[in-house]
Amino acid sequence: MTKRRSRGDGGLHWDERRQRWIATASLGHGPDGKRITKRGSGKTKTEAKAKLKEVLRDYEDGLAIAPADYTVAHAVNDWLAYGLNGRDKGTVDTCTILSRTHVIPALGARKLRDLSAEDVDRWLAEKAKTHSTSTLQRLHSCLNRAVKHAMARDKVRRNVVELCKVPQGREGRPSKALTLVAADEVLKAAEGKQLHAYIVVSLLTGARTEELRALTWNHVDLEGQPNAVPATPPYVAVWRSVRSGGDTKTRKSRRTLALPKRCVDVLRAHQQTQQREQEKAGQPWDANGLVFASAVGTPLDSANVRRAFRRVLKHTSLNPDEWTPRELRHSFVSLLSDSGVPLEEISRLVGHSSTAVTELVYRKQIRPVLQGGAVAMDRIFET
């Protein structure tokens, strides 16, 4: 005689509409009084029972199983919507573009619970054929954080993305530096252009693009204190940036730089032009005191500067598509190194945390300092 199942042991029945066996188990009642029922389905009785066991095991582990159709795309979109609160707008925009351009098209249709380390490895390996290592790292980070977000909300048991290493990608475009002749050509081409003062200050002080876009007039002294002891030259205080919170990249990036005479002259003319534009605007000027701003005083973004810089380069022998405003800073390092300025001094001027950073990032622009010893010894022991 067949033994009757105890209450709560579940049942097994054939679903004619779905053409599948359905195994069910009752787990009591929830706080709202509704019965908690878990189900597993399969083409055979054994498959349905096995699926139910997996569901019950996850339930006992504290995992509220995600819907069967919860995909990687759902996880990524949920993370973009709720997991980036409080982040800088630039960070949110970057993560959104990377996720919707690279992650979702390739992996989005995959059910999150079925996503495997092999899937992620193959995806990264394919991306490595066309993208740099730094881009691969950002892509891996976006997917990893999205799955972590889903895991914290009991949508998946574990995060397989953390188990995958980022492969070596394509070599990125190497940074370049202007020669003295090319730098002079750029400075001449910039005269009379909107970005003239920006280019001069960037090239002659080595300030970062994000530092110059946040520079305000109350951090610029075009007079100095020539009668003080010791005398204080005209200077620019690089204390802010457009980064989240307004801080500079590192603590040592906060620095006060003496201005070359050419910068002083150009900034004076730029200040007068800005005052005339303010009067001509005929509408309230944004009272943020920015040195480099639009025609109505609003902040410049990186795209504004990049487009204006390339318009200047069209009047030179350089290819505008091959240069960015950031390479004015590289050119500053290169020109100083070529003129014999020690690496330590260059590192302080550009606001690096150590000379190792200067040498690593700008190693192609740094003159090999070790040859100085040989030259000196040849002079000392000259016969």
Short mmCIF file of C-alpha atoms in Angstrom, two decimals:
data_model
loop_
_atom_site.label_atom_id
_atom_site.label_comp_id
_atom_site.label_asym_id
_atom_site.label_seq_id
_atom_site.Cartn_x
_atom_site.Cartn_y
_atom_site.Cartn_z
CA MET A 1 0.00 0.00 0.00
CA THR A 2 1.41 3.40 -1.01
CA LYS A 3 2.30 5.57 1.96
CA ARG A 4 0.53 8.93 2.08
CA ARG A 5 2.87 11.96 1.97
CA SER A 6 3.07 14.05 5.11
CA ARG A 7 1.73 17.60 5.11
CA GLY A 8 4.28 19.94 3.48
CA ASP A 9 6.14 17.17 1.62
CA GLY A 10 4.89 18.63 -1.66
CA GLY A 11 3.29 17.18 -4.71
CA LEU A 12 3.99 16.21 -8.28
CA HIS A 13 1.58 16.75 -11.16
CA TRP A 14 1.52 17.08 -14.93
CA ASP A 15 0.82 20.55 -16.34
CA GLU A 16 -1.01 20.02 -19.64
CA ARG A 17 -0.64 23.63 -20.75
CA ARG A 18 3.13 23.76 -20.19
CA GLN A 19 3.67 20.11 -21.06
CA ARG A 20 5.95 19.71 -18.06
CA TRP A 21 5.98 17.94 -14.69
CA ILE A 22 5.60 20.35 -11.75
CA ALA A 23 7.02 19.47 -8.32
CA THR A 24 5.77 21.64 -5.45
CA ALA A 25 6.52 22.02 -1.76
CA SER A 26 4.73 24.09 0.87
CA LEU A 27 6.92 25.88 3.40
CA GLY A 28 4.33 27.36 5.71
CA HIS A 29 3.06 30.92 5.67
CA GLY A 30 4.80 34.26 5.27
CA PRO A 31 4.36 37.39 7.44
CA ASP A 32 1.47 38.47 5.22
CA GLY A 33 -0.37 35.18 5.88
CA LYS A 34 0.10 33.88 2.35
CA ARG A 35 1.28 30.33 1.85
CA ILE A 36 4.94 29.99 0.77
CA THR A 37 5.10 27.52 -2.12
CA LYS A 38 8.20 26.59 -4.10
CA ARG A 39 8.10 24.86 -7.46
CA GLY A 40 10.42 23.06 -9.82
CA SER A 41 9.58 21.99 -13.34
CA GLY A 42 11.03 19.51 -15.80
CA LYS A 43 10.25 17.32 -18.76
CA THR A 44 10.42 14.25 -16.51
CA LYS A 45 9.42 13.54 -12.94
CA THR A 46 13.07 13.10 -11.93
CA GLU A 47 14.07 16.41 -13.52
CA ALA A 48 11.21 18.24 -11.78
CA LYS A 49 12.11 16.76 -8.38
CA ALA A 50 15.79 17.64 -8.87
CA LYS A 51 14.87 21.21 -9.78
CA LEU A 52 12.67 21.48 -6.69
CA LYS A 53 15.52 20.22 -4.49
CA GLU A 54 17.79 22.94 -5.93
CA VAL A 55 15.15 25.60 -5.26
CA LEU A 56 14.66 24.38 -1.68
CA ARG A 57 18.41 24.27 -1.08
CA ASP A 58 18.75 27.88 -2.23
CA TYR A 59 15.81 28.84 -0.04
CA GLU A 60 17.41 27.23 3.00
CA ASP A 61 20.65 29.09 2.20
CA GLY A 62 18.73 32.33 2.45
CA LEU A 63 18.58 33.04 -1.28
CA ALA A 64 15.35 34.49 -2.62
CA ILE A 65 15.57 32.95 -6.05
CA ALA A 66 15.45 35.41 -8.93
CA PRO A 67 12.77 34.99 -11.57
CA ALA A 68 13.67 32.42 -14.21
CA ASP A 69 14.02 35.16 -16.81
CA TYR A 70 16.34 37.39 -14.73
CA THR A 71 19.25 38.01 -17.09
CA VAL A 72 22.63 39.70 -17.02
CA ALA A 73 20.98 42.68 -18.73
CA HIS A 74 18.50 42.97 -15.85
CA ALA A 75 21.36 42.85 -13.33
CA VAL A 76 23.37 45.50 -15.18
CA ASN A 77 20.40 47.83 -15.61
CA ASP A 78 19.45 47.44 -11.93
CA TRP A 79 23.02 48.34 -10.94
CA LEU A 80 23.05 51.38 -13.23
CA ALA A 81 19.70 52.53 -11.80
CA TYR A 82 20.32 51.93 -8.09
CA GLY A 83 23.96 51.00 -7.52
CA LEU A 84 25.63 54.27 -8.57
CA ASN A 85 23.80 56.67 -6.27
CA GLY A 86 26.09 59.44 -5.03
CA ARG A 87 28.65 58.87 -7.77
CA ASP A 88 30.00 61.68 -9.91
CA LYS A 89 27.98 62.29 -13.09
CA GLY A 90 31.03 61.56 -15.22
CA THR A 91 31.42 58.17 -13.53
CA VAL A 92 27.75 57.33 -14.08
CA ASP A 93 27.94 58.34 -17.75
CA THR A 94 31.08 56.28 -18.32
CA CYS A 95 29.65 53.17 -16.65
CA THR A 96 26.41 53.54 -18.60
CA ILE A 97 28.18 53.84 -21.95
CA LEU A 98 30.52 50.90 -21.27
CA SER A 99 27.71 48.69 -20.00
CA ARG A 100 25.27 49.39 -22.81
CA THR A 101 27.90 49.33 -25.55
CA HIS A 102 29.93 46.30 -24.52
CA VAL A 103 28.41 44.29 -21.64
CA ILE A 104 24.72 44.04 -22.47
CA PRO A 105 25.06 43.34 -26.24
CA ALA A 106 27.47 40.47 -25.57
CA LEU A 107 26.19 38.92 -22.33
CA GLY A 108 22.85 40.57 -21.63
CA ALA A 109 20.64 37.72 -22.89
CA ARG A 110 22.36 35.17 -20.64
CA LYS A 111 20.40 34.17 -17.54
CA LEU A 112 22.32 35.47 -14.56
CA ARG A 113 22.21 32.14 -12.74
CA ASP A 114 23.65 30.43 -15.83
CA LEU A 115 26.50 32.92 -16.34
CA SER A 116 29.78 31.02 -16.05
CA ALA A 117 33.41 32.00 -15.67
CA GLU A 118 33.99 30.57 -19.16
CA ASP A 119 31.41 33.01 -20.57
CA VAL A 120 33.23 35.93 -18.99
CA ASP A 121 36.67 34.67 -20.08
CA ARG A 122 35.56 34.29 -23.68
CA TRP A 123 33.93 37.74 -23.66
CA LEU A 124 37.05 39.43 -22.28
CA ALA A 125 39.31 37.54 -24.69
CA GLU A 126 37.20 38.75 -27.62
CA LYS A 127 37.29 42.33 -26.37
CA ALA A 128 41.07 42.10 -25.89
CA LYS A 129 41.48 41.89 -29.68
CA THR A 130 40.20 45.43 -30.17
CA HIS A 131 40.52 47.25 -26.84
CA SER A 132 43.28 48.32 -24.48
CA THR A 133 43.99 46.69 -21.14
CA SER A 134 42.66 49.71 -19.24
CA THR A 135 39.34 49.48 -21.13
CA LEU A 136 39.13 45.75 -20.37
CA GLN A 137 39.67 46.52 -16.69
CA ARG A 138 36.79 49.00 -16.73
CA LEU A 139 34.52 46.53 -18.52
CA HIS A 140 35.37 43.80 -16.02
CA SER A 141 34.71 46.24 -13.17
CA CYS A 142 31.26 47.18 -14.52
CA LEU A 143 30.15 43.56 -14.88
CA ASN A 144 31.69 42.59 -11.54
CA ARG A 145 29.93 45.38 -9.66
CA ALA A 146 26.61 44.62 -11.39
CA VAL A 147 26.76 40.95 -10.37
CA LYS A 148 27.82 41.91 -6.82
CA HIS A 149 24.80 44.20 -6.64
CA ALA A 150 22.54 41.34 -7.74
CA MET A 151 24.23 38.91 -5.36
CA ALA A 152 23.60 41.24 -2.41
CA ARG A 153 19.92 41.14 -3.34
CA ASP A 154 19.78 37.35 -3.47
CA LYS A 155 19.44 37.17 -7.25
CA VAL A 156 22.39 34.81 -7.68
CA ARG A 157 24.37 32.47 -5.44
CA ARG A 158 27.93 33.61 -6.30
CA ASN A 159 29.84 36.07 -8.42
CA VAL A 160 31.78 34.21 -11.11
CA VAL A 161 33.16 37.48 -12.54
CA GLU A 162 35.48 37.84 -9.54
CA LEU A 163 37.12 34.54 -10.50
CA CYS A 164 38.14 35.85 -13.94
CA LYS A 165 41.37 37.70 -14.66
CA VAL A 166 41.60 40.58 -17.10
CA PRO A 167 43.70 39.60 -20.14
CA GLN A 168 46.31 41.79 -21.80
CA GLY A 169 44.63 44.04 -24.32
CA ARG A 170 45.94 45.96 -27.28
CA GLU A 171 48.62 48.54 -26.72
CA GLY A 172 47.08 51.93 -26.09
CA ARG A 173 48.00 55.00 -28.11
CA PRO A 174 51.31 56.20 -26.71
CA SER A 175 51.38 59.73 -25.34
CA LYS A 176 53.29 62.24 -27.38
CA ALA A 177 55.02 65.52 -26.69
CA LEU A 178 55.44 68.58 -28.87
CA THR A 179 58.91 69.54 -29.95
CA LEU A 180 60.00 73.13 -29.33
CA VAL A 181 59.31 73.98 -32.98
CA ALA A 182 55.87 72.35 -32.91
CA ALA A 183 55.01 73.96 -29.57
CA ASP A 184 55.87 77.39 -30.95
CA GLU A 185 53.71 76.66 -34.00
CA VAL A 186 50.74 75.74 -31.78
CA LEU A 187 51.15 78.87 -29.66
CA LYS A 188 51.15 81.07 -32.77
CA ALA A 189 48.11 79.28 -34.22
CA ALA A 190 46.20 79.80 -30.94
CA GLU A 191 46.56 83.59 -31.01
CA GLY A 192 43.17 85.23 -31.32
CA LYS A 193 41.33 81.97 -30.67
CA GLN A 194 39.00 81.26 -27.75
CA LEU A 195 41.42 78.72 -26.27
CA HIS A 196 44.53 80.88 -26.58
CA ALA A 197 45.04 81.58 -22.87
CA TYR A 198 44.17 78.00 -21.94
CA ILE A 199 46.78 76.56 -24.31
CA VAL A 200 49.49 78.98 -23.17
CA VAL A 201 48.91 78.30 -19.46
CA SER A 202 48.65 74.55 -19.98
CA LEU A 203 51.83 74.31 -22.03
CA LEU A 204 53.89 76.71 -19.88
CA THR A 205 52.80 75.46 -16.42
CA GLY A 206 52.03 71.78 -16.99
CA ALA A 207 48.68 71.97 -15.14
CA ARG A 208 46.23 69.16 -15.74
CA THR A 209 43.20 69.80 -17.93
CA GLU A 210 40.81 69.11 -15.03
CA GLU A 211 42.75 71.61 -12.88
CA LEU A 212 42.58 74.40 -15.45
CA ARG A 213 38.85 73.95 -16.06
CA ALA A 214 38.25 74.49 -12.33
CA LEU A 215 40.66 77.43 -11.97
CA THR A 216 39.09 80.63 -10.61
CA TRP A 217 40.39 84.19 -10.71
CA ASN A 218 40.75 84.36 -6.93
CA HIS A 219 43.46 81.70 -7.28
CA VAL A 220 45.39 83.77 -9.81
CA ASP A 221 47.72 86.64 -8.87
CA LEU A 222 49.00 88.52 -11.92
CA GLU A 223 50.90 91.14 -9.89
CA GLY A 224 52.75 89.23 -7.19
CA GLN A 225 54.61 91.12 -4.47
CA PRO A 226 57.85 92.39 -6.00
CA ASN A 227 58.71 94.50 -2.92
CA ALA A 228 58.32 91.67 -0.42
CA VAL A 229 61.35 89.91 1.07
CA PRO A 230 61.71 87.53 -0.59
CA ALA A 231 59.79 88.83 -3.61
CA THR A 232 56.68 86.90 -4.65
CA PRO A 233 56.27 86.52 -8.42
CA PRO A 234 52.90 86.33 -10.18
CA TYR A 235 51.46 82.89 -9.55
CA VAL A 236 48.56 80.51 -9.98
CA ALA A 237 47.33 78.39 -7.05
CA VAL A 238 46.39 74.94 -8.35
CA TRP A 239 44.20 73.82 -5.46
CA ARG A 240 41.04 72.57 -7.16
CA SER A 241 39.90 70.36 -10.03
CA VAL A 242 36.66 69.29 -11.67
CA ARG A 243 36.90 65.91 -9.95
CA SER A 244 34.19 64.80 -7.56
CA GLY A 245 34.40 66.95 -4.43
CA GLY A 246 36.63 69.50 -6.17
CA ASP A 247 39.87 67.98 -4.85
CA THR A 248 43.02 67.65 -6.91
CA LYS A 249 44.17 64.21 -8.03
CA THR A 250 46.58 63.71 -5.09
CA ARG A 251 47.65 65.68 -2.02
CA LYS A 252 50.89 66.71 -3.74
CA SER A 253 48.90 67.98 -6.70
CA ARG A 254 48.03 71.02 -4.58
CA ARG A 255 50.75 73.42 -5.57
CA THR A 256 51.38 77.09 -6.25
CA LEU A 257 53.18 77.77 -9.53
CA ALA A 258 55.00 80.93 -10.56
CA LEU A 259 53.70 82.19 -13.88
CA PRO A 260 56.04 82.82 -16.82
CA LYS A 261 55.79 86.35 -18.19
CA ARG A 262 54.07 85.10 -21.33
CA CYS A 263 51.31 83.54 -19.18
CA VAL A 264 50.88 86.78 -17.23
CA ASP A 265 50.50 88.85 -20.42
CA VAL A 266 48.06 86.39 -21.99
CA LEU A 267 45.95 86.08 -18.82
CA ARG A 268 45.69 89.87 -18.50
CA ALA A 269 44.42 90.11 -22.07
CA HIS A 270 42.11 87.14 -21.46
CA GLN A 271 40.65 88.80 -18.36
CA GLN A 272 39.87 91.97 -20.29
CA THR A 273 38.26 89.96 -23.11
CA GLN A 274 36.16 88.06 -20.58
CA GLN A 275 34.96 91.32 -19.01
CA ARG A 276 33.92 92.63 -22.43
CA GLU A 277 32.04 89.39 -23.17
CA GLN A 278 30.30 89.71 -19.82
CA GLU A 279 29.10 93.21 -20.67
CA LYS A 280 28.08 92.17 -24.17
CA ALA A 281 26.15 89.08 -23.00
CA GLY A 282 23.12 91.15 -22.01
CA GLN A 283 22.08 88.44 -19.56
CA PRO A 284 23.19 87.33 -16.11
CA TRP A 285 26.77 86.02 -16.19
CA ASP A 286 27.30 82.85 -14.19
CA ALA A 287 28.98 84.16 -11.05
CA ASN A 288 31.46 81.34 -10.60
CA GLY A 289 34.63 83.30 -11.30
CA LEU A 290 36.11 80.75 -13.69
CA VAL A 291 39.22 81.76 -15.58
CA PHE A 292 38.40 79.52 -18.54
CA ALA A 293 34.69 79.52 -19.28
CA SER A 294 32.23 79.69 -22.14
CA ALA A 295 31.04 82.96 -23.66
CA VAL A 296 28.38 83.21 -20.91
CA GLY A 297 30.58 82.12 -18.00
CA THR A 298 29.50 78.50 -17.77
CA PRO A 299 32.10 75.80 -17.05
CA LEU A 300 33.86 74.09 -19.93
CA ASP A 301 33.70 70.33 -20.17
CA SER A 302 36.42 68.12 -21.62
CA ALA A 303 34.63 67.83 -24.96
CA ASN A 304 34.47 71.64 -25.31
CA VAL A 305 38.21 71.93 -24.75
CA ARG A 306 39.06 69.01 -27.03
CA ARG A 307 37.05 70.41 -29.95
CA ALA A 308 38.46 73.92 -29.54
CA PHE A 309 42.00 72.55 -29.27
CA ARG A 310 41.63 70.56 -32.49
CA ARG A 311 40.26 73.62 -34.28
CA VAL A 312 43.51 75.38 -33.37
CA LEU A 313 45.62 72.46 -34.63
CA LYS A 314 43.94 72.69 -38.04
CA HIS A 315 46.03 75.83 -38.58
CA THR A 316 49.29 73.95 -37.92
CA SER A 317 51.20 71.15 -39.64
CA LEU A 318 49.99 68.69 -36.97
CA ASN A 319 47.16 66.20 -37.46
CA PRO A 320 44.32 67.32 -35.12
CA ASP A 321 43.01 63.75 -34.76
CA GLU A 322 46.31 62.59 -33.25
CA TRP A 323 46.58 65.13 -30.42
CA THR A 324 44.65 65.91 -27.25
CA PRO A 325 44.85 68.83 -24.77
CA ARG A 326 46.34 66.46 -22.18
CA GLU A 327 49.49 66.19 -24.29
CA LEU A 328 50.29 69.83 -23.62
CA ARG A 329 51.23 68.62 -20.12
CA HIS A 330 53.44 65.91 -21.61
CA SER A 331 55.05 68.59 -23.76
CA PHE A 332 55.76 70.71 -20.66
CA VAL A 333 57.64 67.77 -19.11
CA SER A 334 59.52 67.06 -22.33
CA LEU A 335 60.60 70.65 -22.91
CA LEU A 336 61.83 71.01 -19.31
CA SER A 337 63.73 67.73 -19.49
CA ASP A 338 65.34 68.69 -22.80
CA SER A 339 66.51 71.96 -21.22
CA GLY A 340 68.23 70.07 -18.37
CA VAL A 341 65.76 70.56 -15.50
CA PRO A 342 66.22 67.73 -12.94
CA LEU A 343 63.57 65.03 -12.69
CA GLU A 344 62.85 65.92 -9.05
CA GLU A 345 62.01 69.51 -9.96
CA ILE A 346 59.80 68.44 -12.87
CA SER A 347 57.94 66.05 -10.55
CA ARG A 348 57.19 68.89 -8.10
CA LEU A 349 56.03 71.21 -10.86
CA VAL A 350 53.53 68.74 -12.33
CA GLY A 351 52.27 67.67 -8.89
CA HIS A 352 53.28 64.01 -8.94
CA SER A 353 53.42 62.08 -5.68
CA SER A 354 56.96 60.87 -6.50
CA THR A 355 59.56 60.96 -9.24
CA ALA A 356 58.68 57.33 -9.96
CA VAL A 357 55.28 58.47 -11.24
CA THR A 358 56.90 61.12 -13.44
CA GLU A 359 59.35 58.65 -14.90
CA LEU A 360 56.74 55.92 -15.40
CA VAL A 361 54.08 58.05 -17.09
CA TYR A 362 56.39 60.36 -19.01
CA ARG A 363 59.35 58.03 -19.49
CA LYS A 364 59.48 58.69 -23.26
CA GLN A 365 59.79 62.41 -22.64
CA ILE A 366 62.38 62.25 -19.83
CA ARG A 367 65.97 62.76 -20.83
CA PRO A 368 68.07 59.84 -19.46
CA VAL A 369 69.61 61.47 -16.38
CA LEU A 370 72.20 58.74 -15.86
CA GLN A 371 74.31 60.03 -18.72
CA GLY A 372 74.97 63.19 -16.71
CA GLY A 373 77.45 61.32 -14.48
CA ALA A 374 79.50 60.09 -17.41
CA VAL A 375 79.63 63.55 -18.95
CA ALA A 376 80.76 65.08 -15.65
CA MET A 377 83.43 62.44 -15.06
CA ASP A 378 84.77 62.89 -18.59
CA ARG A 379 85.09 66.60 -17.85
CA ILE A 380 86.77 66.01 -14.48
CA PHE A 381 89.28 63.51 -15.73
CA GLU A 382 89.82 65.09 -19.14
CA THR A 383 93.35 64.52 -20.38
#
